XYZ file of C-alpha atoms in Angstrom:
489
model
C 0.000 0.000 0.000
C 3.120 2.191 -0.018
C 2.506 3.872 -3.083
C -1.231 4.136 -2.883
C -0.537 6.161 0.466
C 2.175 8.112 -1.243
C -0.654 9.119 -3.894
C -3.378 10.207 -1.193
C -0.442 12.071 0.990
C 0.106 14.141 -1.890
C -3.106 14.841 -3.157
C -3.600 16.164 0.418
C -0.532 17.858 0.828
C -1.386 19.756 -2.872
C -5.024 20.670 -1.368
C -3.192 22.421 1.485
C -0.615 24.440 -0.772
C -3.519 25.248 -3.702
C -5.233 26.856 -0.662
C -1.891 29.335 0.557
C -2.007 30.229 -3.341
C -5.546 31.025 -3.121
C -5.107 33.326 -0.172
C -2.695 35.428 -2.092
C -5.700 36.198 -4.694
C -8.270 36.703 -2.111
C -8.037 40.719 -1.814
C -11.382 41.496 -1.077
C -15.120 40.573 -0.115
C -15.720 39.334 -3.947
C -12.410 37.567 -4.290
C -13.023 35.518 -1.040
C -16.741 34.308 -1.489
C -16.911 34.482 -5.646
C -13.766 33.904 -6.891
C -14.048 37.962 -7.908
C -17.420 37.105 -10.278
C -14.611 36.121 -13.309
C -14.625 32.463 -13.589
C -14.076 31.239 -17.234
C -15.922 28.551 -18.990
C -13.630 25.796 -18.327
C -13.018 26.026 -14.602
C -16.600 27.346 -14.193
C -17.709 23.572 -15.574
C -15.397 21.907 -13.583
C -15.939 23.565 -10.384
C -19.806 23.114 -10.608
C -19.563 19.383 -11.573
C -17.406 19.196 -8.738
C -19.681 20.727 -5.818
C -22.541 18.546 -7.034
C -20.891 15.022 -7.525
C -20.040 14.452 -3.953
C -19.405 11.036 -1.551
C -23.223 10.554 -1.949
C -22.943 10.850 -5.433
C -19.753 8.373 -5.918
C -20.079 5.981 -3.247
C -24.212 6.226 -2.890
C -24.406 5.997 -6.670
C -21.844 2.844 -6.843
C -24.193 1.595 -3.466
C -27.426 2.001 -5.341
C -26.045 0.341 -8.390
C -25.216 -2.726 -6.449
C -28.665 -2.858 -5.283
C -31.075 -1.801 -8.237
C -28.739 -2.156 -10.945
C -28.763 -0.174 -13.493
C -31.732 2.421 -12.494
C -29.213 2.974 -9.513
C -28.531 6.026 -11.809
C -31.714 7.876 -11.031
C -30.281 9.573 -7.749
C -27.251 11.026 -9.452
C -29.256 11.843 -12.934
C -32.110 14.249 -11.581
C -28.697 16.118 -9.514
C -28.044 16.651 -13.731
C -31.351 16.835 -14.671
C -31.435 19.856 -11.909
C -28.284 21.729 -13.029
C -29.226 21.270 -16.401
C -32.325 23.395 -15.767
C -30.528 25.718 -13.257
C -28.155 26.974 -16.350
C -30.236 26.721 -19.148
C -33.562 28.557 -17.516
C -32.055 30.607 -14.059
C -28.517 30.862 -14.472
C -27.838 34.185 -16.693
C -30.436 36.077 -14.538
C -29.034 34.459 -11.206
C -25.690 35.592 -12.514
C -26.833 39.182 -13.371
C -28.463 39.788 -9.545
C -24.660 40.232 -8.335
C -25.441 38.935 -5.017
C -23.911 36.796 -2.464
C -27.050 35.030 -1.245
C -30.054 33.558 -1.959
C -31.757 35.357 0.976
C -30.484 38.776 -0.652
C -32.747 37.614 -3.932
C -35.256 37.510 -1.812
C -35.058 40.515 -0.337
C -34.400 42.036 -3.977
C -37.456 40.427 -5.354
C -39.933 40.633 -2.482
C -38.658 44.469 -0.567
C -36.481 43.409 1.951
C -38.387 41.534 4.535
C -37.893 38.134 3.696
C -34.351 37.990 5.682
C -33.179 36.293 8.787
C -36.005 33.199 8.554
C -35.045 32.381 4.924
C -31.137 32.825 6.336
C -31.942 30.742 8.846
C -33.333 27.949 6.689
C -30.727 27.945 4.342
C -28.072 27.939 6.704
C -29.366 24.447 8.682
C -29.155 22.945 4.892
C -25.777 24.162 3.794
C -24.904 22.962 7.677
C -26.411 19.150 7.183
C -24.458 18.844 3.657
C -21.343 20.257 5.304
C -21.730 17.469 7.977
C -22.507 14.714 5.361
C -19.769 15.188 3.720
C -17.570 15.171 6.297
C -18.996 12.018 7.681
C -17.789 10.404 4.407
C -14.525 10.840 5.311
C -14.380 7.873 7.919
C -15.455 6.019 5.162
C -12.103 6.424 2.953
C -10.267 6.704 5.318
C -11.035 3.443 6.987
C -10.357 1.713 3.822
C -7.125 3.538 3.375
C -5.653 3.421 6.634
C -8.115 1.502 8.954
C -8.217 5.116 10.928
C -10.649 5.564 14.070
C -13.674 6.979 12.665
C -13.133 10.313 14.817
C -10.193 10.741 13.758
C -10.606 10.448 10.317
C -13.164 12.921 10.379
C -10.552 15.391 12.407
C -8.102 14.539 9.730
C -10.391 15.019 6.394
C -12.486 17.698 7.779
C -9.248 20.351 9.495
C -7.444 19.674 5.516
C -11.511 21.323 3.934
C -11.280 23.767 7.215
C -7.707 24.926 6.360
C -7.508 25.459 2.551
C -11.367 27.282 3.110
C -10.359 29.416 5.485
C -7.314 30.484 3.667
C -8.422 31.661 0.296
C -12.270 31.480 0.178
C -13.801 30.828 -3.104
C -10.378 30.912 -4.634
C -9.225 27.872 -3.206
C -11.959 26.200 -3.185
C -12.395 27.076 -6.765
C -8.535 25.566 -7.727
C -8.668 22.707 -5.355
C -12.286 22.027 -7.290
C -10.783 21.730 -10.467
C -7.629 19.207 -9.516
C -10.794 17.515 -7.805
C -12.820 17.518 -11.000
C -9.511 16.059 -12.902
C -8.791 13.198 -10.577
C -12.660 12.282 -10.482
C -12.536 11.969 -14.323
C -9.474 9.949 -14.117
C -9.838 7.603 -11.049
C -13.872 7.140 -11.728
C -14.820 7.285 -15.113
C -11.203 6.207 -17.070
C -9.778 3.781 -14.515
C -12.678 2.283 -12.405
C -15.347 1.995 -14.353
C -13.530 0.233 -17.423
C -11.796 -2.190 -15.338
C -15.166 -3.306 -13.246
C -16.585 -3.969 -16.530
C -13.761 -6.355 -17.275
C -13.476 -7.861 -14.012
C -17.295 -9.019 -14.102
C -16.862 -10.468 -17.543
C -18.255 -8.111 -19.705
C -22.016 -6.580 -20.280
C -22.910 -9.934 -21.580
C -21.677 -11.727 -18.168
C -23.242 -9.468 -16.378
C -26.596 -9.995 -17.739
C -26.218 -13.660 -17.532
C -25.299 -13.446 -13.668
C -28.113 -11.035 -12.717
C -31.804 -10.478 -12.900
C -32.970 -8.619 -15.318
C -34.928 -6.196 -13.307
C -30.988 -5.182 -13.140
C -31.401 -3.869 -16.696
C -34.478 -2.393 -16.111
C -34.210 1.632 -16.241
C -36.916 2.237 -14.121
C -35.994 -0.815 -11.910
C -35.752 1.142 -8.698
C -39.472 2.517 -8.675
C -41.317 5.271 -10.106
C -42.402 6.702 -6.958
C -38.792 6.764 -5.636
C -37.778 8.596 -8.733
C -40.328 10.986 -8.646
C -38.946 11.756 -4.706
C -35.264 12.304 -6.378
C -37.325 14.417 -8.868
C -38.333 16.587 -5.922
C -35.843 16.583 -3.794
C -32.969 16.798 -6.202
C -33.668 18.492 -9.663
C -35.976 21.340 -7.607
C -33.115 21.524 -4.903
C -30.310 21.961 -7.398
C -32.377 25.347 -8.122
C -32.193 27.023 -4.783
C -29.502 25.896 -2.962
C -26.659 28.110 -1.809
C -24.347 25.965 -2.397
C -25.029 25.748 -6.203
C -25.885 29.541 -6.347
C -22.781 30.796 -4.566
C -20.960 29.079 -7.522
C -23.552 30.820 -10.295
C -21.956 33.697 -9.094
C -18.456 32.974 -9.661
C -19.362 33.251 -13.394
C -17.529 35.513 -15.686
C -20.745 36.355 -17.706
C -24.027 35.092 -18.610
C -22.822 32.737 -21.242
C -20.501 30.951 -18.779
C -22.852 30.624 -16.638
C -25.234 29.165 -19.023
C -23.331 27.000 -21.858
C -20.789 25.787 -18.461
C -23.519 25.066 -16.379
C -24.935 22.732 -19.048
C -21.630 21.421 -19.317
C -21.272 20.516 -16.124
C -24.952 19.238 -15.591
C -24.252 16.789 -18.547
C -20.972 15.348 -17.559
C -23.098 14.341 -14.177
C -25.608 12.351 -16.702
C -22.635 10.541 -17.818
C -21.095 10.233 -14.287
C -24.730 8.706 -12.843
C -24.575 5.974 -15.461
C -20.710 4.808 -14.870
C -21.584 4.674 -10.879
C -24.493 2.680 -11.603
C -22.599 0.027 -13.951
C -19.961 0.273 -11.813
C -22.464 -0.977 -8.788
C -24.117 -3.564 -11.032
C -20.325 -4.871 -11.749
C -19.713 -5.331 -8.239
C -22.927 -7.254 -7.583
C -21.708 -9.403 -10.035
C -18.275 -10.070 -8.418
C -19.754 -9.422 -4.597
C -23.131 -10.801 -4.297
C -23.429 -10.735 -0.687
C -21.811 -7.748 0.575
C -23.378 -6.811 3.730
C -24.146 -2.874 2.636
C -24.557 -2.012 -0.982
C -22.105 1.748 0.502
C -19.646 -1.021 0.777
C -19.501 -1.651 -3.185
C -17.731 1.231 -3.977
C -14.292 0.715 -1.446
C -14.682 -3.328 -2.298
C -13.991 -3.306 -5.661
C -11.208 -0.488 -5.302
C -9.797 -2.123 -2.627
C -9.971 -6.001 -4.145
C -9.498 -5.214 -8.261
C -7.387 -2.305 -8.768
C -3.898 -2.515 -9.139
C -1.226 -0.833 -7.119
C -1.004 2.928 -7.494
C -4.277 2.929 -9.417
C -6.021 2.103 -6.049
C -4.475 5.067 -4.746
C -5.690 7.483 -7.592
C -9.447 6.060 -7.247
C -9.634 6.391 -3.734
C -8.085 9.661 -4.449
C -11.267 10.415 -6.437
C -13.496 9.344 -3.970
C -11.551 11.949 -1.336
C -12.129 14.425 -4.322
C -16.028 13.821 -4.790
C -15.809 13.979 -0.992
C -13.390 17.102 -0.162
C -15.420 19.267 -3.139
C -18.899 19.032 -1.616
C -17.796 19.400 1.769
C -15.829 22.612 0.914
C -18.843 24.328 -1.420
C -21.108 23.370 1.202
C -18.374 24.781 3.979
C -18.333 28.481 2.759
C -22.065 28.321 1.965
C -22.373 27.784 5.159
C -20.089 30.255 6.144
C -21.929 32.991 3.874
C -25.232 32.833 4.926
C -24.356 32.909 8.855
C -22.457 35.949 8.094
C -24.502 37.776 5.451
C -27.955 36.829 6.371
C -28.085 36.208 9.708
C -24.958 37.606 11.569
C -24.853 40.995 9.641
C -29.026 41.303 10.464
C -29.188 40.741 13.650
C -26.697 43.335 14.723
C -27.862 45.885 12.322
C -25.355 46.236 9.527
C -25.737 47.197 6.198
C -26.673 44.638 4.223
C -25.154 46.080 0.634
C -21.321 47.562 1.751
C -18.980 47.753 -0.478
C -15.696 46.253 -0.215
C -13.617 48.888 0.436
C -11.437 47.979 3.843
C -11.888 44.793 2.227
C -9.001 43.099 4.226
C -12.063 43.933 6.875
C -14.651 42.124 4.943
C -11.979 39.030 4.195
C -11.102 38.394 7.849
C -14.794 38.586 8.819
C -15.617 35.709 6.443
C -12.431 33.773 7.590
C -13.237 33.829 10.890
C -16.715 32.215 9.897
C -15.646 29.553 7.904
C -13.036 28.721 10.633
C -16.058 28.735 13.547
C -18.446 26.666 10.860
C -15.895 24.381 10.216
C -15.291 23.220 13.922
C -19.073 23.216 14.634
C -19.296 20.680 11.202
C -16.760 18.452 12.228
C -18.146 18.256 16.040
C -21.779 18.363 14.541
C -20.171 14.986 12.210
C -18.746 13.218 15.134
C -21.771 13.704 16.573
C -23.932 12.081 14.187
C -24.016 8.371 12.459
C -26.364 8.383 9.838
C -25.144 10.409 6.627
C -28.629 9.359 4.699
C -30.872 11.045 8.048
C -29.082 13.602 7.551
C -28.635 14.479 4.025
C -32.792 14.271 4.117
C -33.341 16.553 6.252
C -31.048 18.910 4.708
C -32.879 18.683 1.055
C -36.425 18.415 3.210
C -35.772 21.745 4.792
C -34.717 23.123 1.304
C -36.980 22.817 -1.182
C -39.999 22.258 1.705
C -39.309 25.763 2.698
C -37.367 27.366 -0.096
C -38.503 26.538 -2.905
C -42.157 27.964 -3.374
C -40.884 31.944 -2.621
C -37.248 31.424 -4.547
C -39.134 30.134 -7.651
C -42.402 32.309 -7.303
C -40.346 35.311 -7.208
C -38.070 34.788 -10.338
C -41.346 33.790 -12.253
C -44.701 35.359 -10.344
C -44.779 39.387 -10.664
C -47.751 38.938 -7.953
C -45.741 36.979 -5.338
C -45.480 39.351 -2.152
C -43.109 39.531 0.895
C -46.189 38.223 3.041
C -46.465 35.611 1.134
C -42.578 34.559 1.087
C -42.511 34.716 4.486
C -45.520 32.820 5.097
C -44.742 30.311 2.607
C -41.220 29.723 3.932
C -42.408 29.525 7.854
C -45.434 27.019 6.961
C -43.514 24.504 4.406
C -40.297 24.601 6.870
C -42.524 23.565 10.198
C -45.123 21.690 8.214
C -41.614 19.045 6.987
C -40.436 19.034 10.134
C -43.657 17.942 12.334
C -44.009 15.856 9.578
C -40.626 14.324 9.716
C -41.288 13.891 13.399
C -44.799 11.858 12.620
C -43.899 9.729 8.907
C -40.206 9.289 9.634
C -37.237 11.179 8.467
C -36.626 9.299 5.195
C -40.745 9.012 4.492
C -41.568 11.028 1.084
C -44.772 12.436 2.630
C -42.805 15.251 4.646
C -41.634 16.828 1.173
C -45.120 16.159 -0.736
C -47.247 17.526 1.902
C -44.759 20.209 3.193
C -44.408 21.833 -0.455
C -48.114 21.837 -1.150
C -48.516 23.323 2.080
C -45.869 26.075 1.357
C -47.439 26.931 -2.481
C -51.052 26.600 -1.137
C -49.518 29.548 1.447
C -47.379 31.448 -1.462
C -50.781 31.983 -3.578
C -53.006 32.571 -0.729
C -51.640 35.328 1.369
C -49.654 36.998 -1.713
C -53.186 36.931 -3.575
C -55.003 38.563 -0.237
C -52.123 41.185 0.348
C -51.191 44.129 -1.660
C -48.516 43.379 -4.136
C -45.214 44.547 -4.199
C -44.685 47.988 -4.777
C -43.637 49.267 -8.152
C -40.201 50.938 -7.619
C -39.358 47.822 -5.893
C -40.478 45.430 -8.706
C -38.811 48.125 -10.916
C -35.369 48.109 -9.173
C -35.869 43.810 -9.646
C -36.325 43.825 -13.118
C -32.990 46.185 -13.565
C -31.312 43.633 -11.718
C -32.002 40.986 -13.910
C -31.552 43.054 -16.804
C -28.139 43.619 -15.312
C -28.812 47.147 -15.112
C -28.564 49.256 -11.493
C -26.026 47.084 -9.980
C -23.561 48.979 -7.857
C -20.118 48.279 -8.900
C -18.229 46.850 -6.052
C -14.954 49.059 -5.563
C -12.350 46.096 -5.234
C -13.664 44.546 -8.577
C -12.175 46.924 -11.224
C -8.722 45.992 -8.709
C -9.120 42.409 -9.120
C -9.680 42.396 -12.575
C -6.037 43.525 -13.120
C -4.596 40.826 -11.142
């Protein structure tokens, strides 16, 4: 295993130093939680396949693969389906907002009352994907080193903590790309050929397996219509995946990179799931279909190849957990920190060391409370649910209705955002965390709400709806003073 730990150690060790190089770029406010709004097409795809292709994407797509076969895919293909509409429908407008949160939309689109709560919301589901993530770590880990499960979550989680905290969206942004790379590699080059091979082919495998294996709606139409919900619509609204809309260089990036990125995860869903269906083939009793994916690296891959794969599982891992990180990070500072004591929501970044140490010192505090919140907790799946629950239950009725409803009020975001977010969780609490009738009942409830009080209140005032629509346009946004600075560097 000498040179498969010489791999990992420096894939770790060139995580750390990409982050020192980011802090040297990250000058100001924009710099540290954008990337300075200038991303070009090819590390704008990169980075946003990256953020959404996490552990539960590699190792939960490999899992379901081993136990549905090839409709294993669904989970991972509505994450594509949902970018795919993100860039091709919201993504240029998004873009053109020049915001740093979703809650500042709101307050854009609805007249500035739709705040802390939506903050609030947002920041428990950035939190929960932070802490999923993390929890993934013990699962590498384990296989690479047999490493105490607390400590490998220390380990993985301080490397995410220190290369965030250093340079923002900068590093995050470089060590994305070197983690898009070395997914591509280990997962769809290496991996996925040689499980083919080792389970004797496509025709092997059908001869070994049912063939509700090579069914592609194997796995259920009601649980794809769940993914439908909880995925596509949460790919829309979630901070995560908006905080890197806005490290776009333009609209067309945003678009034409987005649907780059949203197609390579199409292709990416299939390989895990006939990578899964290959280990069934060679592992047909495994105790936990999770276990597929560190199995077959483990028992088929060669020497140094091993390393690179599990690399790319660290990478899936380390990019999610680090998007979700400074989400995290952004919203407890912008939306709910800033609020509550009364600053200005829209400063510029002049001082902008100022504004740079602030958000430091908030990815540093989220990152400890992630990795305590992760040793913590046992059951990555609860808590990925309640994450995407609390999204699009909540979220998703006043985000959407405002960037397509002219009538949609601030009463009725608020309202809308209070009653789905209770109405999931009391409804968690009664069906069960990983029921589907939390997110089917809670996001009726929260549209029945959006109509209702935004149709019996008076709508939004003109000059507000008036400032929106220049927004979108791209027209009445206040230049930020370190931008014109970063541009030159």
């Amino acid at each position: 295993m000498a040179v498969d730990y010489t791999v990992i150690v420096g894939y770790l060790a060139g995580m750390l130093a990409m982050g020192w190089w980011g802090m040297r770029r990250a000058r100001s406010k924009s710099d540290f939680l954008v990337a300075g709004r200038r991303l070009g097409p090819v590390m704008y795809s990169g980075t946003m396949a990256a953020i959404v292709l996490g552990g539960a994407s590699t190792i939960g797509g490999v899992g379901l693969g081993y136990q549905y076969g090839l409709s294993g895919a669904w989970m991972v293909f509505t994450i594509g389906l949902g970018l795919l509409a993100l860039s091709v429908f919201f993504s240029a407008r998004i873009a053109r907002l020049k915001v740093y949160t979703v809650s500042e939309m709101l307050d854009l689109r609805y007249g500035g009352r739709a705040g802390v709560i939506s903050g609030v919301v947002m920041w428990a589901y950035t939190l929960m994907l932070a802490v999923t993530s993390t929890i993934a770590y013990a699962t590498i880990f384990d296989v690479l080193f047999d490493m105490n499960r607390t400590l490998a979550i220390v380990l993985g989680g301080s490397i995410v903590v220190a290369y965030s905290t250093l340079g923002g969206m900068w590093s995050i942004t470089l060590t994305d790309m070197v983690q898009f790379v070395v997914k591509t590699i280990g997962v769809l080059l290496l991996l996925l050929p040689i499980a083919v091979v080792k389970a004797g082919g496509f025709g092997e495998m059908k001869a070994k397996l049912p063939t509700g294996y090579f069914d592609p709606l194997g796995i259920g139409g009601e649980t794809i219509f769940t993914y439908v919900l909880i995925y596509t619509f949460g790919m829309l609204i979630g901070q995560d995946i908006w905080q890197r809309v806005f490290t776009a260089g333009s609209d067309k990036t945003a678009r034409w990179g987005g649907t780059v990125a949203g197609t390579y995860c199409l292709v990416y869903a299939v390989a895990g799931a006939v990578i899964g269906t290959a280990a069934k083939v060679l592992y047909p009793n495994l105790g936990s279909p999770d276990d597929a994916f560190a199995t077959i690296v483990k028992d088929e891959l060669p020497i140094g190849v091993r390393g690179l794969v599990l690399a790319a599982a660290l990478a899936a891992v380390m990019s999610t957990s680090s998007g979700a990180l400074i989400a995290c990070a952004t919203v407890a500072n912008n939306d709910i920190w800033s609020r509550l004591r009364g600053a200005a929501k829209d400063r510029d970044d002049e001082g902008g060391h100022d504004e740079v140490r602030g958000n430091r010192v908030f990815i540093l505090v989220m990152g400890v409370g992630v990795i305590v919140t992760a040793i913590a907790l046992n059951n990555v799946v609860e808590a990925l649910t309640v994450a995407y629950n609390l999204l699009v239950g909540g979220l998703l009725v006043p985000i959407l209705g405002g960037l397509l409803w002219k009538r949609g009020t601030a009463q009725g975001a608020l309202a809308s955002v209070i009653v789905g977010g209770l109405a999931v969780v009391g409804l968690m609490a009664t069906y069960g965390i990983l029921a589907n009738e939390p997110v089917y009942y809670g996001l009726l409830l929260s549209l029945a709400t959006y109509v209702t009080v935004s149709l019996a209140t008076p709508p939004t005032d003109a000059a507000v709806l008036a400032a929106w629509r220049d927004r979108l346009a791209g027209r009445g946004t206040p230049e930020r003073a370190s931008e014109p600075v970063a541009a030159h560097q």
